């Protein structure tokens, strides 16, 4: 028997949790995004530029976006406000993604992704400032741990901060963290007036809109690998991101956000860090290990408080 839907609910957003289906989708997000994060830098190492990797990623978003929209009965919010929110959210997400493809080619993924996972810090601070929201004690603890963890990723006792000595991965990771933190803030606003399926569709659309920019940024004077380990390898890696995003849609659809958010927010970067450490066969310094652990704990606390 179908349960009655609350007033204002969309037919595309089921009310029931459908048992443990949300957990299957949430674990799918953790696994897919964790593996994607660990291997997304391989394409550039094989001679396929980061800019073209972005183009491939944008194209892989098409099928999940259309699938989600089909599940919603092809209902797309197209009011001026919905379009504005959708474009802002999409540009922040795609812009951060473009920077990410360059960042993972200049620094270690096992440190970059834990920094990015602290993006809820930006969301909480913006919500407190502009929406006058107040976080819980868990959220406050997460903010404190995040502020402690961030400098540890980039500081070494003998060299100081690496970005002052030619390193660029840390400030790039901060830019991505800011983009995705602000994006989440606007998602919070947009969800009051448009569906999640529409948000995802506009994210895909803006990703495609930035492809010409990525193509213009591509250095065609250098050899480009168009073989199987070029665009095809990139597609096989980036599709993990796209399918992970689709799983996230269904995880939130069938489960409670307060449970889904911490699992996906902290789990994915942790999987990335573990895989990257195993593949790279390196042991980071003590401060970076402490920073990594604190970042994982902070991201979980921030997600729980969201």
PDB file of C-alpha atoms in Angstrom, residues 6-258:
ATOM      1  CA  UNK A   6       2.983  15.117   2.629  1.00  0.00           C
ATOM      2  CA  UNK A   7       1.611  18.360   1.293  1.00  0.00           C
ATOM      3  CA  UNK A   8       4.014  19.888  -1.231  1.00  0.00           C
ATOM      4  CA  UNK A   9       5.968  16.670  -1.764  1.00  0.00           C
ATOM      5  CA  UNK A  10       6.957  15.738  -5.290  1.00  0.00           C
ATOM      6  CA  UNK A  11       6.049  12.398  -6.794  1.00  0.00           C
ATOM      7  CA  UNK A  12       9.714  12.105  -7.745  1.00  0.00           C
ATOM      8  CA  UNK A  13      10.745  12.049  -4.068  1.00  0.00           C
ATOM      9  CA  UNK A  14       9.554   8.936  -2.267  1.00  0.00           C
ATOM     10  CA  UNK A  15       8.557   9.339   1.367  1.00  0.00           C
ATOM     11  CA  UNK A  16       9.404   5.890   2.618  1.00  0.00           C
ATOM     12  CA  UNK A  17      12.968   4.747   3.221  1.00  0.00           C
ATOM     13  CA  UNK A  18      12.513   1.392   1.377  1.00  0.00           C
ATOM     14  CA  UNK A  19      14.363  -0.600   4.012  1.00  0.00           C
ATOM     15  CA  UNK A  20      18.127  -0.579   3.650  1.00  0.00           C
ATOM     16  CA  UNK A  21      18.248   0.496   0.003  1.00  0.00           C
ATOM     17  CA  UNK A  22      19.654   3.866   1.090  1.00  0.00           C
ATOM     18  CA  UNK A  23      22.620   2.075   2.689  1.00  0.00           C
ATOM     19  CA  UNK A  24      23.429   0.215  -0.526  1.00  0.00           C
ATOM     20  CA  UNK A  25      23.447   3.466  -2.486  1.00  0.00           C
ATOM     21  CA  UNK A  26      25.443   5.316   0.200  1.00  0.00           C
ATOM     22  CA  UNK A  27      28.102   2.608   0.272  1.00  0.00           C
ATOM     23  CA  UNK A  28      28.145   2.818  -3.513  1.00  0.00           C
ATOM     24  CA  UNK A  29      28.981   6.528  -3.242  1.00  0.00           C
ATOM     25  CA  UNK A  30      31.795   5.824  -0.775  1.00  0.00           C
ATOM     26  CA  UNK A  31      33.313   3.089  -2.923  1.00  0.00           C
ATOM     27  CA  UNK A  32      32.916   4.775  -6.301  1.00  0.00           C
ATOM     28  CA  UNK A  33      34.107   8.227  -5.225  1.00  0.00           C
ATOM     29  CA  UNK A  34      36.892   6.727  -3.128  1.00  0.00           C
ATOM     30  CA  UNK A  35      38.321   4.746  -6.056  1.00  0.00           C
ATOM     31  CA  UNK A  36      37.740   7.654  -8.461  1.00  0.00           C
ATOM     32  CA  UNK A  37      39.626  10.034  -6.196  1.00  0.00           C
ATOM     33  CA  UNK A  38      42.612   7.717  -5.958  1.00  0.00           C
ATOM     34  CA  UNK A  39      43.007   7.231  -9.716  1.00  0.00           C
ATOM     35  CA  UNK A  40      41.691  10.452 -11.278  1.00  0.00           C
ATOM     36  CA  UNK A  41      45.237  11.800 -11.687  1.00  0.00           C
ATOM     37  CA  UNK A  42      46.409   8.869 -13.819  1.00  0.00           C
ATOM     38  CA  UNK A  43      45.103  10.351 -17.084  1.00  0.00           C
ATOM     39  CA  UNK A  44      47.449  13.344 -16.924  1.00  0.00           C
ATOM     40  CA  UNK A  45      50.338  11.036 -16.068  1.00  0.00           C
ATOM     41  CA  UNK A  46      49.584   9.038 -19.235  1.00  0.00           C
ATOM     42  CA  UNK A  47      49.698  12.120 -21.460  1.00  0.00           C
ATOM     43  CA  UNK A  48      46.013  13.050 -21.507  1.00  0.00           C
ATOM     44  CA  UNK A  49      45.741  16.693 -20.326  1.00  0.00           C
ATOM     45  CA  UNK A  50      43.711  17.705 -17.288  1.00  0.00           C
ATOM     46  CA  UNK A  51      41.617  20.018 -19.463  1.00  0.00           C
ATOM     47  CA  UNK A  52      40.543  17.150 -21.713  1.00  0.00           C
ATOM     48  CA  UNK A  53      39.929  14.968 -18.667  1.00  0.00           C
ATOM     49  CA  UNK A  54      37.470  17.641 -17.570  1.00  0.00           C
ATOM     50  CA  UNK A  55      35.717  17.390 -20.952  1.00  0.00           C
ATOM     51  CA  UNK A  56      35.420  13.629 -20.571  1.00  0.00           C
ATOM     52  CA  UNK A  57      34.044  14.024 -17.040  1.00  0.00           C
ATOM     53  CA  UNK A  58      31.422  16.520 -18.230  1.00  0.00           C
ATOM     54  CA  UNK A  59      30.282  14.090 -20.936  1.00  0.00           C
ATOM     55  CA  UNK A  60      30.000  11.200 -18.478  1.00  0.00           C
ATOM     56  CA  UNK A  61      27.505  13.263 -16.471  1.00  0.00           C
ATOM     57  CA  UNK A  62      24.944  13.209 -19.308  1.00  0.00           C
ATOM     58  CA  UNK A  63      23.559   9.713 -18.824  1.00  0.00           C
ATOM     59  CA  UNK A  64      23.134   9.935 -15.017  1.00  0.00           C
ATOM     60  CA  UNK A  65      21.476  13.357 -15.377  1.00  0.00           C
ATOM     61  CA  UNK A  66      19.022  12.097 -17.973  1.00  0.00           C
ATOM     62  CA  UNK A  67      18.336   8.975 -15.941  1.00  0.00           C
ATOM     63  CA  UNK A  68      17.556  10.977 -12.803  1.00  0.00           C
ATOM     64  CA  UNK A  69      15.315  13.333 -14.772  1.00  0.00           C
ATOM     65  CA  UNK A  70      13.525  10.366 -16.335  1.00  0.00           C
ATOM     66  CA  UNK A  71      12.939   8.939 -12.853  1.00  0.00           C
ATOM     67  CA  UNK A  72      11.327  12.278 -11.965  1.00  0.00           C
ATOM     68  CA  UNK A  73       8.934  12.012 -14.912  1.00  0.00           C
ATOM     69  CA  UNK A  74      10.896  14.509 -17.051  1.00  0.00           C
ATOM     70  CA  UNK A  75       9.776  17.334 -14.765  1.00  0.00           C
ATOM     71  CA  UNK A  76      12.361  20.120 -14.881  1.00  0.00           C
ATOM     72  CA  UNK A  77      12.071  23.288 -12.808  1.00  0.00           C
ATOM     73  CA  UNK A  78      12.564  26.225 -15.183  1.00  0.00           C
ATOM     74  CA  UNK A  79      11.552  29.307 -13.206  1.00  0.00           C
ATOM     75  CA  UNK A  80      14.082  32.178 -13.312  1.00  0.00           C
ATOM     76  CA  UNK A  81      15.075  31.443  -9.714  1.00  0.00           C
ATOM     77  CA  UNK A  82      15.545  27.729 -10.417  1.00  0.00           C
ATOM     78  CA  UNK A  83      17.675  28.452 -13.480  1.00  0.00           C
ATOM     79  CA  UNK A  84      19.784  30.986 -11.544  1.00  0.00           C
ATOM     80  CA  UNK A  85      20.337  28.627  -8.617  1.00  0.00           C
ATOM     81  CA  UNK A  86      21.022  25.744 -10.981  1.00  0.00           C
ATOM     82  CA  UNK A  87      23.651  27.681 -12.924  1.00  0.00           C
ATOM     83  CA  UNK A  88      25.372  28.973  -9.773  1.00  0.00           C
ATOM     84  CA  UNK A  89      25.473  25.491  -8.259  1.00  0.00           C
ATOM     85  CA  UNK A  90      26.635  23.952 -11.516  1.00  0.00           C
ATOM     86  CA  UNK A  91      29.367  26.518 -12.172  1.00  0.00           C
ATOM     87  CA  UNK A  92      30.768  26.183  -8.666  1.00  0.00           C
ATOM     88  CA  UNK A  93      30.766  22.401  -8.952  1.00  0.00           C
ATOM     89  CA  UNK A  94      32.234  22.285 -12.456  1.00  0.00           C
ATOM     90  CA  UNK A  95      34.748  25.013 -11.671  1.00  0.00           C
ATOM     91  CA  UNK A  96      35.956  23.102  -8.628  1.00  0.00           C
ATOM     92  CA  UNK A  97      36.123  19.960 -10.717  1.00  0.00           C
ATOM     93  CA  UNK A  98      38.289  21.696 -13.314  1.00  0.00           C
ATOM     94  CA  UNK A  99      40.715  22.869 -10.628  1.00  0.00           C
ATOM     95  CA  UNK A 100      40.719  19.376  -9.097  1.00  0.00           C
ATOM     96  CA  UNK A 101      41.982  17.744 -12.272  1.00  0.00           C
ATOM     97  CA  UNK A 102      44.991  20.053 -12.176  1.00  0.00           C
ATOM     98  CA  UNK A 103      45.497  19.717  -8.415  1.00  0.00           C
ATOM     99  CA  UNK A 104      45.773  15.920  -8.437  1.00  0.00           C
ATOM    100  CA  UNK A 105      48.553  16.224 -11.016  1.00  0.00           C
ATOM    101  CA  UNK A 106      50.563  18.546  -8.763  1.00  0.00           C
ATOM    102  CA  UNK A 107      50.072  16.992  -5.330  1.00  0.00           C
ATOM    103  CA  UNK A 108      49.233  13.762  -3.448  1.00  0.00           C
ATOM    104  CA  UNK A 109      45.615  12.626  -3.647  1.00  0.00           C
ATOM    105  CA  UNK A 110      45.840  11.133  -0.156  1.00  0.00           C
ATOM    106  CA  UNK A 111      46.204  14.691   1.204  1.00  0.00           C
ATOM    107  CA  UNK A 112      44.171  16.648  -1.360  1.00  0.00           C
ATOM    108  CA  UNK A 113      40.909  14.758  -0.868  1.00  0.00           C
ATOM    109  CA  UNK A 114      40.829  14.944   2.939  1.00  0.00           C
ATOM    110  CA  UNK A 115      41.275  18.741   2.606  1.00  0.00           C
ATOM    111  CA  UNK A 116      38.408  18.897   0.097  1.00  0.00           C
ATOM    112  CA  UNK A 117      36.256  16.777   2.415  1.00  0.00           C
ATOM    113  CA  UNK A 118      36.265  19.718   4.852  1.00  0.00           C
ATOM    114  CA  UNK A 119      34.012  21.732   2.515  1.00  0.00           C
ATOM    115  CA  UNK A 120      31.122  21.524   5.040  1.00  0.00           C
ATOM    116  CA  UNK A 121      33.211  23.939   7.128  1.00  0.00           C
ATOM    117  CA  UNK A 122      32.542  26.632   4.504  1.00  0.00           C
ATOM    118  CA  UNK A 123      28.863  25.703   4.284  1.00  0.00           C
ATOM    119  CA  UNK A 124      28.345  25.895   8.034  1.00  0.00           C
ATOM    120  CA  UNK A 125      30.172  29.215   8.352  1.00  0.00           C
ATOM    121  CA  UNK A 126      28.153  30.753   5.487  1.00  0.00           C
ATOM    122  CA  UNK A 127      24.889  29.424   6.894  1.00  0.00           C
ATOM    123  CA  UNK A 128      25.705  30.865  10.305  1.00  0.00           C
ATOM    124  CA  UNK A 129      26.647  34.232   8.797  1.00  0.00           C
ATOM    125  CA  UNK A 130      23.906  34.694   6.189  1.00  0.00           C
ATOM    126  CA  UNK A 131      21.088  32.434   7.339  1.00  0.00           C
ATOM    127  CA  UNK A 132      21.698  32.953  11.074  1.00  0.00           C
ATOM    128  CA  UNK A 133      21.794  29.201  11.576  1.00  0.00           C
ATOM    129  CA  UNK A 134      23.590  27.739  14.559  1.00  0.00           C
ATOM    130  CA  UNK A 135      25.452  24.465  14.484  1.00  0.00           C
ATOM    131  CA  UNK A 136      25.416  21.799  17.189  1.00  0.00           C
ATOM    132  CA  UNK A 137      28.215  21.010  19.612  1.00  0.00           C
ATOM    133  CA  UNK A 138      29.342  18.301  17.167  1.00  0.00           C
ATOM    134  CA  UNK A 139      29.478  20.882  14.405  1.00  0.00           C
ATOM    135  CA  UNK A 140      31.451  23.297  16.566  1.00  0.00           C
ATOM    136  CA  UNK A 141      33.926  20.542  17.406  1.00  0.00           C
ATOM    137  CA  UNK A 142      34.201  19.730  13.698  1.00  0.00           C
ATOM    138  CA  UNK A 143      34.955  23.375  12.888  1.00  0.00           C
ATOM    139  CA  UNK A 144      37.698  23.485  15.531  1.00  0.00           C
ATOM    140  CA  UNK A 145      39.260  20.199  14.343  1.00  0.00           C
ATOM    141  CA  UNK A 146      39.106  21.385  10.719  1.00  0.00           C
ATOM    142  CA  UNK A 147      40.882  24.623  11.571  1.00  0.00           C
ATOM    143  CA  UNK A 148      43.554  22.618  13.408  1.00  0.00           C
ATOM    144  CA  UNK A 149      43.910  20.046  10.609  1.00  0.00           C
ATOM    145  CA  UNK A 150      44.240  22.375   7.607  1.00  0.00           C
ATOM    146  CA  UNK A 151      47.681  23.862   8.424  1.00  0.00           C
ATOM    147  CA  UNK A 152      49.082  20.403   9.172  1.00  0.00           C
ATOM    148  CA  UNK A 153      48.682  19.285   5.563  1.00  0.00           C
ATOM    149  CA  UNK A 154      50.995  21.970   4.249  1.00  0.00           C
ATOM    150  CA  UNK A 155      53.507  22.558   7.050  1.00  0.00           C
ATOM    151  CA  UNK A 156      56.820  20.847   7.688  1.00  0.00           C
ATOM    152  CA  UNK A 157      59.124  21.851  10.540  1.00  0.00           C
ATOM    153  CA  UNK A 158      62.167  22.325   8.287  1.00  0.00           C
ATOM    154  CA  UNK A 159      60.558  24.001   5.235  1.00  0.00           C
ATOM    155  CA  UNK A 160      57.551  25.830   6.612  1.00  0.00           C
ATOM    156  CA  UNK A 161      54.494  25.994   4.329  1.00  0.00           C
ATOM    157  CA  UNK A 162      55.027  24.193   1.002  1.00  0.00           C
ATOM    158  CA  UNK A 163      53.041  26.697  -1.101  1.00  0.00           C
ATOM    159  CA  UNK A 164      55.624  29.293  -0.048  1.00  0.00           C
ATOM    160  CA  UNK A 165      58.320  26.995  -1.440  1.00  0.00           C
ATOM    161  CA  UNK A 166      56.846  26.310  -4.861  1.00  0.00           C
ATOM    162  CA  UNK A 167      54.079  23.868  -3.911  1.00  0.00           C
ATOM    163  CA  UNK A 168      50.633  24.643  -5.325  1.00  0.00           C
ATOM    164  CA  UNK A 169      48.457  21.644  -4.422  1.00  0.00           C
ATOM    165  CA  UNK A 170      47.424  22.989  -1.009  1.00  0.00           C
ATOM    166  CA  UNK A 171      46.021  26.365  -2.134  1.00  0.00           C
ATOM    167  CA  UNK A 172      44.326  24.579  -5.055  1.00  0.00           C
ATOM    168  CA  UNK A 173      42.722  22.130  -2.606  1.00  0.00           C
ATOM    169  CA  UNK A 174      41.528  25.104  -0.547  1.00  0.00           C
ATOM    170  CA  UNK A 175      39.975  26.661  -3.681  1.00  0.00           C
ATOM    171  CA  UNK A 176      38.121  23.422  -4.435  1.00  0.00           C
ATOM    172  CA  UNK A 177      37.013  23.156  -0.815  1.00  0.00           C
ATOM    173  CA  UNK A 178      35.681  26.722  -0.995  1.00  0.00           C
ATOM    174  CA  UNK A 179      33.889  26.141  -4.317  1.00  0.00           C
ATOM    175  CA  UNK A 180      32.141  23.013  -3.119  1.00  0.00           C
ATOM    176  CA  UNK A 181      31.387  24.496   0.297  1.00  0.00           C
ATOM    177  CA  UNK A 182      29.708  27.534  -1.289  1.00  0.00           C
ATOM    178  CA  UNK A 183      27.977  25.200  -3.749  1.00  0.00           C
ATOM    179  CA  UNK A 184      26.453  23.250  -0.859  1.00  0.00           C
ATOM    180  CA  UNK A 185      25.250  26.518   0.693  1.00  0.00           C
ATOM    181  CA  UNK A 186      23.391  27.391  -2.506  1.00  0.00           C
ATOM    182  CA  UNK A 187      22.052  23.850  -2.706  1.00  0.00           C
ATOM    183  CA  UNK A 188      20.542  24.424   0.719  1.00  0.00           C
ATOM    184  CA  UNK A 189      18.813  27.556  -0.618  1.00  0.00           C
ATOM    185  CA  UNK A 190      17.770  25.918  -3.889  1.00  0.00           C
ATOM    186  CA  UNK A 191      16.165  22.904  -2.237  1.00  0.00           C
ATOM    187  CA  UNK A 192      13.468  25.192  -0.870  1.00  0.00           C
ATOM    188  CA  UNK A 193      12.248  26.030  -4.363  1.00  0.00           C
ATOM    189  CA  UNK A 194      13.367  23.280  -6.786  1.00  0.00           C
ATOM    190  CA  UNK A 195      13.832  19.523  -6.963  1.00  0.00           C
ATOM    191  CA  UNK A 196      17.112  17.685  -6.565  1.00  0.00           C
ATOM    192  CA  UNK A 197      16.706  16.184 -10.040  1.00  0.00           C
ATOM    193  CA  UNK A 198      16.570  19.670 -11.538  1.00  0.00           C
ATOM    194  CA  UNK A 199      19.647  20.725  -9.569  1.00  0.00           C
ATOM    195  CA  UNK A 200      21.550  17.714 -10.880  1.00  0.00           C
ATOM    196  CA  UNK A 201      20.428  18.407 -14.451  1.00  0.00           C
ATOM    197  CA  UNK A 202      21.669  22.003 -14.297  1.00  0.00           C
ATOM    198  CA  UNK A 203      24.956  20.782 -12.823  1.00  0.00           C
ATOM    199  CA  UNK A 204      25.387  18.565 -15.862  1.00  0.00           C
ATOM    200  CA  UNK A 205      24.399  21.395 -18.191  1.00  0.00           C
ATOM    201  CA  UNK A 206      26.899  23.879 -16.766  1.00  0.00           C
ATOM    202  CA  UNK A 207      29.596  21.223 -16.883  1.00  0.00           C
ATOM    203  CA  UNK A 208      29.005  20.896 -20.611  1.00  0.00           C
ATOM    204  CA  UNK A 209      28.948  24.680 -21.006  1.00  0.00           C
ATOM    205  CA  UNK A 210      32.514  24.907 -19.684  1.00  0.00           C
ATOM    206  CA  UNK A 211      33.888  22.377 -22.191  1.00  0.00           C
ATOM    207  CA  UNK A 212      34.846  25.131 -24.714  1.00  0.00           C
ATOM    208  CA  UNK A 213      36.801  26.868 -21.944  1.00  0.00           C
ATOM    209  CA  UNK A 214      38.657  23.646 -21.172  1.00  0.00           C
ATOM    210  CA  UNK A 215      39.392  23.098 -24.862  1.00  0.00           C
ATOM    211  CA  UNK A 216      40.792  26.620 -25.216  1.00  0.00           C
ATOM    212  CA  UNK A 217      43.018  26.010 -22.191  1.00  0.00           C
ATOM    213  CA  UNK A 218      44.436  22.818 -23.715  1.00  0.00           C
ATOM    214  CA  UNK A 219      48.072  23.076 -24.830  1.00  0.00           C
ATOM    215  CA  UNK A 220      47.906  21.496 -28.279  1.00  0.00           C
ATOM    216  CA  UNK A 221      51.615  22.102 -28.880  1.00  0.00           C
ATOM    217  CA  UNK A 222      52.390  19.104 -26.670  1.00  0.00           C
ATOM    218  CA  UNK A 223      51.693  15.492 -27.683  1.00  0.00           C
ATOM    219  CA  UNK A 224      48.270  14.292 -26.549  1.00  0.00           C
ATOM    220  CA  UNK A 225      47.578  10.641 -25.871  1.00  0.00           C
ATOM    221  CA  UNK A 226      44.426   9.667 -27.769  1.00  0.00           C
ATOM    222  CA  UNK A 227      45.019   5.947 -27.297  1.00  0.00           C
ATOM    223  CA  UNK A 228      43.156   3.502 -25.088  1.00  0.00           C
ATOM    224  CA  UNK A 229      44.958   4.820 -22.004  1.00  0.00           C
ATOM    225  CA  UNK A 230      44.052   8.398 -22.975  1.00  0.00           C
ATOM    226  CA  UNK A 231      40.392   9.429 -23.305  1.00  0.00           C
ATOM    227  CA  UNK A 232      39.059   5.892 -22.871  1.00  0.00           C
ATOM    228  CA  UNK A 233      40.950   5.344 -19.629  1.00  0.00           C
ATOM    229  CA  UNK A 234      39.817   8.804 -18.478  1.00  0.00           C
ATOM    230  CA  UNK A 235      36.207   7.908 -19.271  1.00  0.00           C
ATOM    231  CA  UNK A 236      36.438   4.638 -17.333  1.00  0.00           C
ATOM    232  CA  UNK A 237      37.699   6.564 -14.297  1.00  0.00           C
ATOM    233  CA  UNK A 238      35.383   9.579 -14.579  1.00  0.00           C
ATOM    234  CA  UNK A 239      32.292   7.444 -15.004  1.00  0.00           C
ATOM    235  CA  UNK A 240      32.879   6.376 -11.393  1.00  0.00           C
ATOM    236  CA  UNK A 241      32.296  10.004 -10.407  1.00  0.00           C
ATOM    237  CA  UNK A 242      29.122  10.209 -12.485  1.00  0.00           C
ATOM    238  CA  UNK A 243      27.641   6.948 -11.206  1.00  0.00           C
ATOM    239  CA  UNK A 244      28.636   7.920  -7.673  1.00  0.00           C
ATOM    240  CA  UNK A 245      26.672  11.148  -8.060  1.00  0.00           C
ATOM    241  CA  UNK A 246      23.683   9.125  -9.258  1.00  0.00           C
ATOM    242  CA  UNK A 247      23.989   6.806  -6.245  1.00  0.00           C
ATOM    243  CA  UNK A 248      24.083   9.855  -3.995  1.00  0.00           C
ATOM    244  CA  UNK A 249      20.761  11.027  -5.432  1.00  0.00           C
ATOM    245  CA  UNK A 250      19.122   7.720  -4.533  1.00  0.00           C
ATOM    246  CA  UNK A 251      20.861   7.491  -1.154  1.00  0.00           C
ATOM    247  CA  UNK A 252      19.262  10.798  -0.133  1.00  0.00           C
ATOM    248  CA  UNK A 253      15.977   9.808  -1.765  1.00  0.00           C
ATOM    249  CA  UNK A 254      15.600   6.583   0.216  1.00  0.00           C
ATOM    250  CA  UNK A 255      17.440   7.533   3.405  1.00  0.00           C
ATOM    251  CA  UNK A 256      17.753  10.278   5.977  1.00  0.00           C
ATOM    252  CA  UNK A 257      20.250  13.031   5.201  1.00  0.00           C
ATOM    253  CA  UNK A 258      21.586  13.046   8.758  1.00  0.00           C
TER     254      UNK A 258
END
